[in-house]
Coordinates of C-alpha atoms (C1' of nucleotides) in Angstrom, one line a residue:
Chain A
M1 CA 8.9 250.4 -0.8
S2 CA 5.6 248.7 -1.2
D3 CA 5.9 247.2 2.3
D4 CA 6.1 250.7 3.8
N5 CA 3.1 251.9 1.8
E6 CA 0.7 249.1 2.5
A7 CA -1.0 251.1 5.1
L8 CA -1.0 254.3 3.1
I9 CA -2.5 252.4 0.2
D10 CA -5.3 251.1 2.3
D11 CA -6.0 254.6 3.5
L12 CA -5.9 256.2 0.2
S13 CA -8.2 253.9 -1.5
R14 CA -11.4 255.8 -1.1
S15 CA -12.2 255.3 -4.7
I16 CA -13.5 258.2 -6.6
Q17 CA -17.2 258.3 -7.5
P18 CA -17.3 256.3 -10.7
R19 CA -17.7 258.4 -13.7
L20 CA -17.9 261.8 -12.2
S21 CA -17.9 263.6 -15.4
D22 CA -21.3 262.1 -16.2
A23 CA -22.8 263.6 -13.1
C24 CA -21.2 267.0 -13.8
G25 CA -24.0 268.9 -15.3
A26 CA -26.6 267.4 -13.0
L27 CA -28.0 270.4 -11.2
G28 CA -29.2 269.4 -7.8
G29 CA -33.0 269.9 -7.3
L30 CA -33.3 273.6 -8.0
A31 CA -36.4 274.8 -6.2
F32 CA -38.6 277.0 -8.2
W33 CA -39.2 280.3 -6.6
P34 CA -42.8 281.6 -7.2
G35 CA -42.1 285.2 -6.2
G36 CA -40.6 286.0 -9.5
G37 CA -37.0 286.0 -10.7
V38 CA -35.6 287.9 -7.8
G39 CA -34.8 286.2 -4.6
L40 CA -33.8 282.9 -6.1
T41 CA -31.3 281.2 -3.8
S42 CA -28.3 281.3 -6.2
K43 CA -26.6 278.1 -5.3
P44 CA -23.1 277.8 -6.7
I45 CA -23.8 274.4 -8.3
Q46 CA -20.1 273.4 -8.2
V47 CA -19.2 270.6 -10.4
S48 CA -16.5 268.3 -9.1
Y49 CA -14.0 266.9 -11.5
A50 CA -12.1 263.7 -10.9
Y51 CA -8.7 265.4 -10.7
Q52 CA -10.1 267.7 -8.1
Q53 CA -11.5 264.9 -6.1
I54 CA -8.1 263.2 -6.1
A55 CA -6.5 266.4 -4.9
E56 CA -9.1 266.9 -2.2
E57 CA -9.0 263.4 -1.0
I58 CA -5.3 263.3 -0.6
E59 CA -5.4 266.8 0.9
A60 CA -8.1 265.7 3.4
Q61 CA -6.0 262.7 4.5
I62 CA -3.0 265.0 5.0
L63 CA -5.1 267.4 7.1
R64 CA -6.6 264.5 9.0
G65 CA -3.1 263.3 9.8
E66 CA -3.5 260.0 8.1
L67 CA -0.7 261.1 5.8
K68 CA 2.1 262.8 7.7
P69 CA 4.9 265.1 6.4
G70 CA 7.7 262.9 5.2
D71 CA 5.4 260.1 4.1
Q72 CA 6.0 259.0 0.5
L73 CA 3.1 258.8 -1.9
P74 CA 2.5 255.7 -3.9
G75 CA 3.4 255.9 -7.6
E76 CA 1.1 257.6 -10.1
A77 CA 0.1 254.4 -11.7
E78 CA -0.7 252.9 -8.3
L79 CA -2.7 255.9 -7.3
G80 CA -4.6 255.6 -10.5
T81 CA -5.7 252.1 -9.8
L82 CA -6.5 253.0 -6.2
F83 CA -8.8 255.8 -7.2
G84 CA -10.0 254.1 -10.3
V85 CA -8.8 256.7 -12.7
T86 CA -6.1 257.1 -15.3
R87 CA -2.6 258.3 -14.6
S88 CA -3.2 261.5 -16.5
T89 CA -6.1 262.3 -14.2
V90 CA -4.0 261.5 -11.1
R91 CA -1.3 263.8 -12.4
E92 CA -3.5 266.7 -12.7
G93 CA -4.6 266.3 -9.2
L94 CA -1.0 266.0 -8.0
R95 CA -0.1 269.2 -9.8
Q96 CA -2.7 271.0 -7.7
L97 CA -1.4 269.5 -4.5
E98 CA 2.1 270.4 -5.6
S99 CA 1.4 274.0 -6.1
D100 CA -0.6 274.0 -2.9
G101 CA 2.6 273.1 -1.2
L102 CA 1.2 270.0 0.4
V103 CA 3.4 267.6 -1.4
H104 CA 6.8 268.1 -3.0
R105 CA 9.4 266.3 -4.8
P106 CA 12.8 265.9 -3.0
S107 CA 14.0 263.8 -5.9
P108 CA 12.4 263.6 -9.3
R109 CA 11.4 260.0 -8.4
R110 CA 9.9 260.6 -5.0
M111 CA 6.7 262.5 -4.2
E112 CA 6.3 263.1 -0.5
V113 CA 4.0 264.8 1.8
T114 CA 5.2 268.1 3.3
V115 CA 4.0 271.1 5.2
P116 CA 3.7 274.3 3.1
Q117 CA 6.8 276.3 3.1
A118 CA 6.7 279.8 4.5
D119 CA 8.5 281.4 1.6
Q120 CA 6.0 279.9 -0.8
L121 CA 3.2 281.4 1.1
T122 CA 5.0 284.7 1.2
T123 CA 5.3 284.7 -2.6
R124 CA 1.7 283.8 -3.0
A125 CA 0.4 286.5 -0.7
G126 CA 2.7 289.1 -2.1
R127 CA 1.6 288.3 -5.6
A128 CA -2.0 288.5 -4.6
M129 CA -1.6 291.9 -2.9
A130 CA 0.2 293.2 -5.9
L131 CA -2.5 292.0 -8.2
M132 CA -5.2 293.5 -6.1
K133 CA -3.3 296.7 -6.3
V134 CA -3.1 297.5 -2.6
T135 CA -1.9 301.0 -1.7
F136 CA 1.0 302.1 0.4
R137 CA -1.5 303.2 3.0
E138 CA -2.9 299.8 3.5
L139 CA 0.5 298.3 3.8
W140 CA 1.7 300.9 6.1
E141 CA -1.2 300.8 8.5
V142 CA -0.5 297.1 9.1
T143 CA 3.3 297.5 9.2
M144 CA 2.8 300.1 11.8
V145 CA 1.7 297.4 14.2
T146 CA 3.6 294.4 13.0
E147 CA 7.1 295.8 13.0
P148 CA 7.0 297.3 16.5
L149 CA 5.5 294.0 17.7
A150 CA 8.3 292.1 16.1
A151 CA 10.9 294.3 17.6
R152 CA 9.4 294.0 21.0
I153 CA 9.3 290.3 21.1
A154 CA 12.7 290.0 19.4
A155 CA 14.1 292.0 22.3
Q156 CA 12.9 289.3 24.6
R157 CA 13.8 286.3 22.6
A158 CA 16.7 286.9 20.3
T159 CA 19.9 285.2 20.9
A160 CA 23.2 287.1 21.0
D161 CA 24.2 285.5 17.7
E162 CA 21.1 286.7 16.0
I163 CA 21.7 290.2 17.2
E164 CA 25.2 290.0 15.9
A165 CA 24.0 288.8 12.5
L166 CA 21.6 291.7 12.5
Q167 CA 24.4 294.0 13.2
Q168 CA 26.2 292.5 10.2
V169 CA 23.3 293.2 7.9
H170 CA 23.2 296.7 9.2
A171 CA 26.9 297.1 8.3
D172 CA 26.3 295.7 4.9
L173 CA 23.5 298.2 4.5
L174 CA 25.8 301.1 5.4
A175 CA 28.3 299.8 2.9
A176 CA 25.7 299.7 0.1
E177 CA 25.0 303.4 0.2
G178 CA 24.1 304.6 -3.1
K179 CA 23.2 301.2 -4.6
M180 CA 19.5 301.4 -4.5
A181 CA 18.6 297.8 -5.3
R182 CA 21.1 296.4 -2.8
T183 CA 19.9 298.8 -0.2
I184 CA 16.3 297.8 -0.5
E185 CA 17.3 294.1 -0.4
L186 CA 19.3 294.6 2.8
D187 CA 16.6 296.8 4.4
Q188 CA 14.1 294.1 3.8
Q189 CA 16.5 291.5 5.2
F190 CA 17.0 293.6 8.2
H191 CA 13.3 293.6 9.0
T192 CA 12.9 290.0 8.1
Q193 CA 15.6 289.0 10.5
I194 CA 13.9 290.9 13.3
G195 CA 10.8 289.1 12.4
D196 CA 12.5 285.8 12.7
M197 CA 14.0 286.7 16.0
A198 CA 10.6 287.0 17.4
R199 CA 10.2 283.2 17.1
N200 CA 6.6 283.6 16.1
R201 CA 5.7 281.8 12.9
V202 CA 2.4 283.5 12.7
L203 CA 3.9 286.9 12.9
G204 CA 6.5 285.8 10.3
L205 CA 3.9 284.6 7.9
A206 CA 1.8 287.8 8.3
R207 CA 4.5 290.4 8.2
E208 CA 6.8 289.1 5.5
P209 CA 4.8 289.7 2.3
I210 CA 3.7 293.1 3.7
S211 CA 7.1 294.4 4.5
L212 CA 8.4 293.0 1.3
L213 CA 6.1 295.2 -0.7
L214 CA 6.1 298.2 1.6
F215 CA 9.9 298.7 1.8
R216 CA 10.2 298.7 -2.0
G217 CA 8.8 302.1 -1.7
F218 CA 12.2 303.2 -0.4
A219 CA 13.3 303.6 -4.0
Q220 CA 10.4 306.0 -4.7
I221 CA 10.9 308.0 -1.5
A222 CA 14.6 308.5 -1.3
P223 CA 14.9 310.9 -4.3
F224 CA 12.4 313.2 -2.7
A225 CA 13.7 313.3 0.8
P226 CA 17.4 313.9 1.1
K227 CA 17.7 313.1 4.8
F228 CA 15.3 310.1 4.6
Y229 CA 18.1 307.6 4.1
K230 CA 20.1 308.9 7.0
R231 CA 17.1 308.8 9.4
Q232 CA 16.3 305.3 8.4
I233 CA 19.8 304.1 9.1
E234 CA 19.8 305.8 12.5
A235 CA 16.6 304.2 13.4
H236 CA 18.1 300.8 12.6
S237 CA 21.0 301.6 14.8
N238 CA 18.7 302.5 17.6
I239 CA 16.7 299.3 17.2
I240 CA 19.8 297.2 17.3
A241 CA 21.0 299.0 20.5
A242 CA 17.6 298.4 22.1
L243 CA 17.8 294.7 21.2
R244 CA 21.2 294.5 22.7
D245 CA 19.9 295.9 25.9
R246 CA 17.0 293.6 25.9
D247 CA 14.9 296.7 26.2
A248 CA 11.6 295.7 24.7
D249 CA 9.9 299.0 25.2
R250 CA 12.7 300.9 23.5
A251 CA 12.9 298.5 20.7
E252 CA 9.2 298.8 20.1
K253 CA 9.3 302.5 20.3
W254 CA 12.1 302.9 17.8
A255 CA 10.5 300.4 15.4
R256 CA 7.4 302.5 15.6
M257 CA 9.2 305.7 14.9
H258 CA 11.1 304.0 12.1
I259 CA 7.8 303.1 10.4
E260 CA 6.2 306.4 11.1
D261 CA 9.2 308.1 9.5
F262 CA 8.8 305.9 6.5
W263 CA 5.3 307.2 6.2
R264 CA 6.4 310.8 6.4
G265 CA 8.7 310.0 3.5
A266 CA 5.9 308.4 1.6
Q267 CA 3.8 311.5 2.1
I268 CA 6.6 313.7 0.8
A269 CA 6.8 311.5 -2.2
G270 CA 3.1 311.6 -2.6
L271 CA 2.7 307.8 -2.4
E272 CA 0.0 307.5 0.2
D273 CA -2.7 306.2 -2.0
E274 CA -0.5 305.0 -4.8
I275 CA -0.5 301.4 -5.8
A276 CA 2.4 299.8 -3.9
L277 CA 3.7 297.7 -6.7
N278 CA 2.9 296.9 -10.2
A279 CA 2.8 293.2 -10.2
R280 CA 5.3 293.2 -13.0
A281 CA 8.1 293.8 -10.6
L282 CA 7.4 290.6 -8.9
S283 CA 7.4 288.5 -12.1
G284 CA 11.0 287.7 -11.9
Q285 CA 10.9 286.3 -8.4
T286 CA 8.6 283.4 -9.1
E287 CA 10.1 280.5 -7.2
R288 CA 8.1 277.4 -7.8
Q289 CA 9.2 274.7 -5.5
T290 CA 10.5 271.5 -7.0
Chain B
M1 CA -13.6 284.4 -29.9
S2 CA -10.4 284.0 -31.9
D3 CA -10.5 287.6 -33.0
D4 CA -10.4 288.8 -29.4
N5 CA -7.5 286.5 -28.7
E6 CA -5.3 287.3 -31.5
A7 CA -3.2 289.5 -29.4
L8 CA -3.1 287.1 -26.5
I9 CA -2.0 284.4 -28.7
D10 CA 0.9 286.4 -30.0
D11 CA 1.9 287.3 -26.5
L12 CA 1.7 283.8 -25.2
S13 CA 3.7 282.2 -27.8
R14 CA 7.0 282.3 -26.1
S15 CA 7.6 278.7 -27.0
I16 CA 8.9 276.3 -24.4
Q17 CA 12.5 275.3 -24.7
P18 CA 12.3 272.3 -27.0
R19 CA 12.7 269.0 -25.2
L20 CA 13.2 270.1 -21.7
S21 CA 13.1 266.7 -20.3
D22 CA 16.3 265.9 -22.1
A23 CA 18.1 268.6 -20.3
C24 CA 16.7 267.6 -16.9
G25 CA 19.4 265.5 -15.4
A26 CA 22.2 267.7 -16.8
L27 CA 23.9 268.9 -13.7
G28 CA 25.5 272.3 -14.4
G29 CA 29.3 272.2 -14.2
L30 CA 29.7 271.0 -10.7
A31 CA 33.1 272.2 -9.5
F32 CA 35.2 269.6 -7.8
W33 CA 36.2 270.6 -4.4
P34 CA 39.7 269.4 -3.5
G35 CA 39.4 270.1 0.3
G36 CA 37.3 267.0 0.9
G37 CA 33.6 266.4 1.1
V38 CA 32.8 269.3 3.3
G39 CA 32.3 272.8 2.0
L40 CA 30.8 271.8 -1.3
T41 CA 28.4 274.4 -2.5
S42 CA 25.3 272.3 -2.6
K43 CA 23.5 273.9 -5.5
P44 CA 19.8 272.9 -5.7
I45 CA 20.1 271.8 -9.4
Q46 CA 16.5 272.4 -10.0
V47 CA 15.1 270.7 -13.1
S48 CA 12.4 272.4 -14.9
Y49 CA 9.6 270.5 -16.4
A50 CA 7.5 271.5 -19.4
Y51 CA 4.3 271.8 -17.4
Q52 CA 6.0 274.1 -14.9
Q53 CA 7.4 276.3 -17.6
I54 CA 3.9 276.6 -19.1
A55 CA 2.6 277.7 -15.7
E56 CA 5.4 280.0 -15.1
E57 CA 5.2 281.6 -18.5
I58 CA 1.5 282.3 -18.2
E59 CA 1.9 283.5 -14.6
A60 CA 4.7 285.8 -15.7
Q61 CA 2.5 287.3 -18.3
I62 CA -0.2 287.9 -15.8
L63 CA 2.1 289.6 -13.4
R64 CA 3.6 291.6 -16.2
G65 CA 0.1 292.8 -17.0
E66 CA 0.1 291.4 -20.5
L67 CA -2.8 289.2 -19.4
K68 CA -5.3 291.1 -17.3
P69 CA -8.0 289.7 -15.0
G70 CA -11.0 289.0 -17.1
D71 CA -9.1 288.0 -20.1
Q72 CA -10.0 284.6 -21.5
L73 CA -7.3 282.1 -22.2
P74 CA -7.1 280.3 -25.5
G75 CA -8.2 276.7 -25.6
E76 CA -6.0 274.0 -24.3
A77 CA -5.3 272.6 -27.8
E78 CA -4.3 276.1 -29.0
L79 CA -2.1 276.6 -26.0
G80 CA -0.5 273.3 -26.8
T81 CA 0.4 274.3 -30.3
L82 CA 1.6 277.8 -29.1
F83 CA 4.0 276.4 -26.6
G84 CA 4.8 273.4 -28.7
V85 CA 3.6 270.7 -26.2
T86 CA 0.8 268.3 -25.9
R87 CA -2.6 269.1 -24.4
S88 CA -1.9 266.8 -21.4
T89 CA 1.2 268.9 -20.6
V90 CA -0.7 272.1 -20.9
R91 CA -3.4 270.8 -18.6
E92 CA -0.9 270.0 -15.9
G93 CA 0.3 273.6 -16.1
L94 CA -3.2 274.9 -16.0
R95 CA -4.0 272.9 -12.9
Q96 CA -1.1 274.7 -11.1
L97 CA -2.3 278.1 -12.2
E98 CA -5.8 277.1 -11.1
S99 CA -4.8 276.2 -7.6
D100 CA -2.6 279.3 -7.5
G101 CA -5.8 281.2 -8.0
L102 CA -4.4 283.1 -11.0
V103 CA -7.0 281.6 -13.4
H104 CA -10.4 280.2 -12.8
R105 CA -13.3 278.8 -14.6
P106 CA -16.5 280.8 -14.5
S107 CA -18.1 278.3 -16.7
P108 CA -16.8 274.8 -17.5
R109 CA -16.1 276.1 -20.9
R110 CA -14.2 279.3 -20.2
M111 CA -10.8 279.6 -18.5
E112 CA -10.1 283.2 -17.6
V113 CA -7.5 285.2 -15.8
T114 CA -8.4 286.4 -12.3
V115 CA -6.8 287.9 -9.2
P116 CA -6.4 285.5 -6.3
Q117 CA -9.4 285.5 -4.0
A118 CA -9.0 286.5 -0.4
D119 CA -10.8 283.5 1.0
Q120 CA -8.6 281.2 -1.0
L121 CA -5.5 282.7 0.5
T122 CA -7.1 282.5 3.9
T123 CA -7.8 278.8 3.6
R124 CA -4.2 278.3 2.4
A125 CA -2.6 280.2 5.2
G126 CA -4.9 278.7 7.8
R127 CA -4.0 275.2 6.6
A128 CA -0.3 276.0 6.6
M129 CA -0.5 277.3 10.2
A130 CA -2.4 274.3 11.3
L131 CA 0.1 272.0 9.7
M132 CA 3.1 273.7 11.2
K133 CA 1.3 273.4 14.5
V134 CA 1.4 277.0 15.7
T135 CA 0.6 277.6 19.3
F136 CA -2.1 279.7 20.8
R137 CA 0.6 282.0 22.1
E138 CA 1.8 282.8 18.6
L139 CA -1.7 283.4 17.3
W140 CA -2.5 285.6 20.3
E141 CA 0.6 287.7 20.1
V142 CA -0.3 288.8 16.6
T143 CA -4.0 289.1 17.3
M144 CA -3.2 291.4 20.1
V145 CA -2.2 294.0 17.6
T146 CA -4.3 293.2 14.6
E147 CA -7.7 293.3 16.2
P148 CA -7.2 296.6 18.0
L149 CA -5.9 298.1 14.8
A150 CA -8.9 296.8 12.9
A151 CA -11.3 298.3 15.5
R152 CA -9.5 301.6 15.4
I153 CA -9.7 302.0 11.7
A154 CA -13.2 300.6 11.5
A155 CA -14.3 303.3 13.9
Q156 CA -13.1 305.9 11.4
R157 CA -14.3 304.3 8.2
A158 CA -17.3 302.1 8.8
T159 CA -20.6 303.0 7.4
A160 CA -23.7 303.1 9.5
D161 CA -25.1 300.1 7.6
E162 CA -22.0 298.1 8.5
I163 CA -22.3 299.0 12.1
E164 CA -25.9 297.9 12.0
A165 CA -25.0 294.6 10.4
L166 CA -22.4 294.1 13.1
Q167 CA -25.1 294.8 15.8
Q168 CA -27.2 292.1 14.1
V169 CA -24.4 289.6 14.3
H170 CA -24.0 290.4 17.9
A171 CA -27.7 289.8 18.5
D172 CA -27.4 286.5 16.8
L173 CA -24.5 285.7 19.0
L174 CA -26.5 286.4 22.1
A175 CA -29.3 284.2 20.8
A176 CA -26.9 281.4 20.2
E177 CA -25.9 281.0 23.8
G178 CA -25.1 277.5 24.6
K179 CA -24.6 276.3 21.1
M180 CA -20.9 276.2 20.9
A181 CA -20.3 275.7 17.2
R182 CA -22.7 278.4 16.3
T183 CA -21.2 280.7 18.9
I184 CA -17.7 280.3 17.5
E185 CA -18.9 280.9 14.0
L186 CA -20.6 284.1 14.9
D187 CA -17.7 285.2 17.1
Q188 CA -15.4 284.8 14.1
Q189 CA -17.9 286.6 11.9
F190 CA -18.0 289.4 14.3
H191 CA -14.3 289.9 14.1
T192 CA -14.2 289.4 10.4
Q193 CA -16.8 292.0 9.9
I194 CA -14.8 294.6 11.9
G195 CA -11.8 293.6 9.8
D196 CA -13.7 294.3 6.7
M197 CA -15.0 297.6 8.0
A198 CA -11.4 298.8 8.2
R199 CA -11.3 298.8 4.4
N200 CA -7.8 297.6 4.4
R201 CA -7.3 294.5 2.3
V202 CA -3.8 293.9 3.6
L203 CA -5.1 293.9 7.2
G204 CA -7.9 291.6 6.1
L205 CA -5.6 289.2 4.4
A206 CA -3.3 289.1 7.5
R207 CA -5.8 288.9 10.3
E208 CA -8.4 286.5 8.8
P209 CA -6.6 283.2 9.0
I210 CA -5.2 284.1 12.4
S211 CA -8.4 285.0 14.0
L212 CA -10.0 282.0 12.4
L213 CA -7.7 279.7 14.3
L214 CA -7.4 281.6 17.5
F215 CA -11.1 282.0 18.2
R216 CA -11.7 278.4 17.9
G217 CA -10.0 278.2 21.2
F218 CA -13.3 279.6 22.6
A219 CA -14.6 276.0 22.8
Q220 CA -11.6 274.9 24.9
I221 CA -11.7 277.9 27.2
A222 CA -15.4 278.3 28.0
P223 CA -15.7 275.1 30.1
F224 CA -12.9 276.3 32.4
A225 CA -14.0 279.8 32.9
P226 CA -17.6 280.4 33.8
K227 CA -17.7 284.1 33.4
F228 CA -15.6 284.1 30.3
Y229 CA -18.5 284.0 27.9
K230 CA -20.2 286.9 29.6
R231 CA -17.1 289.0 29.6
Q232 CA -16.5 288.4 25.9
I233 CA -20.1 289.4 25.1
E234 CA -19.8 292.6 27.1
A235 CA -16.6 293.5 25.3
H236 CA -18.4 293.1 22.0
S237 CA -21.1 295.4 23.1
N238 CA -18.5 298.0 24.1
I239 CA -16.7 297.7 20.8
I240 CA -19.9 298.3 18.9
A241 CA -20.8 301.3 21.1
A242 CA -17.4 302.8 20.4
L243 CA -17.8 302.2 16.7
R244 CA -21.1 304.0 16.9
D245 CA -19.6 307.0 18.5
R246 CA -16.7 306.9 16.0
D247 CA -14.4 306.8 18.9
A248 CA -11.3 305.2 17.5
D249 CA -9.4 305.2 20.8
R250 CA -12.1 303.6 22.7
A251 CA -12.8 301.0 20.0
E252 CA -9.1 300.2 20.0
K253 CA -9.0 300.0 23.8
W254 CA -11.9 297.6 24.1
A255 CA -10.6 295.4 21.3
R256 CA -7.3 295.2 23.1
M257 CA -9.0 294.4 26.4
H258 CA -11.2 291.8 24.6
I259 CA -8.1 290.0 23.3
E260 CA -6.3 290.3 26.6
D261 CA -9.2 288.8 28.3
F262 CA -9.2 286.0 25.8
W263 CA -5.6 285.3 26.8
R264 CA -6.5 285.1 30.4
G265 CA -9.1 282.5 29.5
A266 CA -6.5 280.6 27.6
Q267 CA -4.2 280.7 30.6
I268 CA -6.9 279.3 32.8
A269 CA -7.5 276.6 30.4
G270 CA -3.8 276.0 30.1
L271 CA -3.7 276.5 26.4
E272 CA -0.8 279.0 26.2
D273 CA 1.6 276.7 24.4
E274 CA -0.8 274.2 23.1
I275 CA -1.1 273.6 19.4
A276 CA -3.9 275.8 18.3
L277 CA -5.6 273.4 16.0
N278 CA -5.1 269.9 14.8
A279 CA -5.3 270.2 11.1
R280 CA -8.0 267.6 11.0
A281 CA -10.5 270.1 12.1
L282 CA -9.9 272.1 8.9
S283 CA -10.3 269.2 6.7
G284 CA -13.9 269.7 6.1
Q285 CA -13.6 273.2 5.0
T286 CA -11.6 272.7 1.9
E287 CA -13.2 274.9 -0.7
R288 CA -11.4 274.6 -3.9
Q289 CA -12.6 277.3 -6.3
T290 CA -14.1 276.2 -9.6
Chain C
dT1 C1' 35.6 248.6 0.5
dA2 C1' 34.7 251.1 -3.4
dT3 C1' 33.7 251.4 -8.1
dG4 C1' 31.3 250.4 -12.3
dC5 C1' 27.4 248.2 -14.9
dC6 C1' 22.8 246.3 -15.6
dT7 C1' 18.0 246.0 -14.8
dG8 C1' 13.3 247.2 -13.2
dA9 C1' 10.2 250.6 -11.8
dT10 C1' 8.7 255.4 -12.3
dT11 C1' 8.2 259.6 -14.5
dG12 C1' 7.7 263.3 -18.1
dT13 C1' 5.8 263.7 -22.4
dC14 C1' 3.5 262.4 -26.4
dG15 C1' -0.4 261.4 -29.7
dG16 C1' -4.8 259.8 -30.4
dA17 C1' -9.5 258.8 -28.9
dC18 C1' -14.3 259.3 -27.1
dA19 C1' -18.4 261.1 -24.6
dC20 C1' -20.4 265.0 -23.1
dT21 C1' -21.7 269.7 -22.8
dA22 C1' -21.8 275.0 -23.2
dG23 C1' -22.7 278.3 -26.4
dA24 C1' -24.1 279.9 -30.6
dA25 C1' -26.8 279.9 -34.6
dC26 C1' -31.0 278.8 -36.2
dA27 C1' -36.0 277.5 -36.5
dA28 C1' -40.6 277.2 -34.6
dA29 C1' -44.2 278.8 -31.6
dG30 C1' -46.6 282.2 -28.5
Chain D
dC1 C1' -40.9 290.4 -31.5
dT2 C1' -40.0 287.6 -27.7
dT3 C1' -39.9 283.0 -26.2
dT4 C1' -39.0 278.3 -26.7
dG5 C1' -37.0 274.3 -28.9
dT6 C1' -33.4 272.2 -32.2
dT7 C1' -29.0 271.4 -34.2
dC8 C1' -24.1 271.9 -34.5
dT9 C1' -19.6 272.7 -33.2
dA10 C1' -15.7 273.7 -30.5
dG11 C1' -13.8 272.6 -26.3
dT12 C1' -13.3 270.0 -22.1
dG13 C1' -12.7 265.8 -18.9
dT14 C1' -11.2 261.4 -19.1
dC15 C1' -9.1 257.4 -21.0
dC16 C1' -5.6 254.5 -23.4
dG17 C1' -1.2 253.2 -25.0
dA18 C1' 3.5 254.3 -25.9
dC19 C1' 8.4 255.9 -25.5
dA20 C1' 12.6 257.8 -23.8
dA21 C1' 15.0 259.2 -19.8
dT22 C1' 16.2 258.4 -15.3
dC23 C1' 16.6 256.8 -10.5
dA24 C1' 17.3 252.9 -7.1
dG25 C1' 19.2 248.9 -6.1
dG26 C1' 21.5 244.7 -6.8
dC27 C1' 25.3 242.6 -8.8
dA28 C1' 29.9 241.9 -10.5
dT29 C1' 34.5 243.7 -10.6
dA30 C1' 38.8 245.6 -9.0

DNA sequence: TATGCCTGATTGTCGGACACTAGAACAAAG
DNA sequence: CTTTGTTCTAGTGTCCGACAATCAGGCATA
């Protein structure tokens, strides 16, 4: 494998500034400000550790295209000699890259460059939103534009097979009546699937974590609004029908009404400015890529 | 500090399964499939390393709320004894959490729990979109709904000060005519600022990386469309005016026209299905939090 | 050809070590 | 009493060396 990596090795070997830790505390010429304590330009003075530099250097080479997805990284020991640091230090850097999603490990022996996976970003964003305690209102306001957009584009681009698969999810959803957890799961899947049909990765990335959180509210709304479930189901049917007819306007309209209706339910349940999700509920879903 | 951490320590000490590495390769009862090679349920068989378990355990406790933002983590050595692993192993886990944004280091001596920072997520998402080579079309389709939404809500919620600040950015933008890099920067800031005025963190999270990438196209459009720059500026003026009047509909309308116009420019420049950004361009901006 | 075995390279984890520094406690000076 | 300087200690970044487990690949065997 060393033949294949010759080039990589050459590229990677921008050796780390020797003995960074020594230079850590060195605060770069901090100008004295005569006007008193206030107004001092508070520069962050960020220290840079060796393991960070390792991660940054490799990351930069990935972004610059010198390392492409699929390329295999040299061994840890080799990286160590290349950068002039110990294997332990290299490892810490690799862990960062790993959880950044820029490298992954197809086999425990190989470490290769990859592009961040969508589901990983979704988890990340969802976690962040939960931790920053976003409200249903915030989620809803955005969903109010993303889902109709997804439906509209999906009507133009979805394949017949995809629409069929969506129909199947809808059927499963009907069959799951009464089982709340399953209902929510299938409801989310329904929307995710429409999102995928739009063939827009940006939209997919943006809407997924949001709808994931928002539609959990289902469980909190249903008990308060008897007809809520039925209306939601009907909306789904209408969306599917519109998709079948390739009627973008109608698909968009029904999606909008669907989300509007969701909001009415949320209002009845008094959820408007409630925190959408105590992060605890997400704790089970941590899926760290390996 | 050990007094304050007594509770944390108790909580944290769910000790890691002893000797995980030994159980690594153990492939869980793989059922033999008599029908031939095809149809075998290819289970991922994910091994779990000690450093991952450390990260996951601490992460879970953060999500569960047992560790709250601002809490200080015990020292590495202490964590090591709590989990029953070496300090090196703990460190690798901490590096993951660090780049996940769940913990950070206000001072090189303290490691405390925090909620993921928005700008970090933005960087992450932007990098991912660049690496997956999204097209201008994908970005534009989503921007076409996010920016009008941001403008609409901003018209309802922005403070007078914020509108004033926006006006200032606009003035700077006018003054920067001809300087492309600066123009793009200020244009992005203009939109970001409107996004912030909407006081919707979900919207902010969703739209920021997208607009960041999309509006870079400015540089590629301007040379092809002489009047493009002027029209964009005018649209900005009109948006500000609408915000001043608290006219949500008009703000939304102008934002939409603004983005539509951007698309016309993109068409003239032939960018529709071009890759929005070679990731290289992002490589300079890596800002790893410390 | 397909199977089993052996070997080298790589990885996960360990334990110990050292220099350096932030933070606190303390002493001296205005 | 506040401000400045000193000392000490715990904790961090980095290094070193080591070991068991495992994967990849070559080789021998059936």
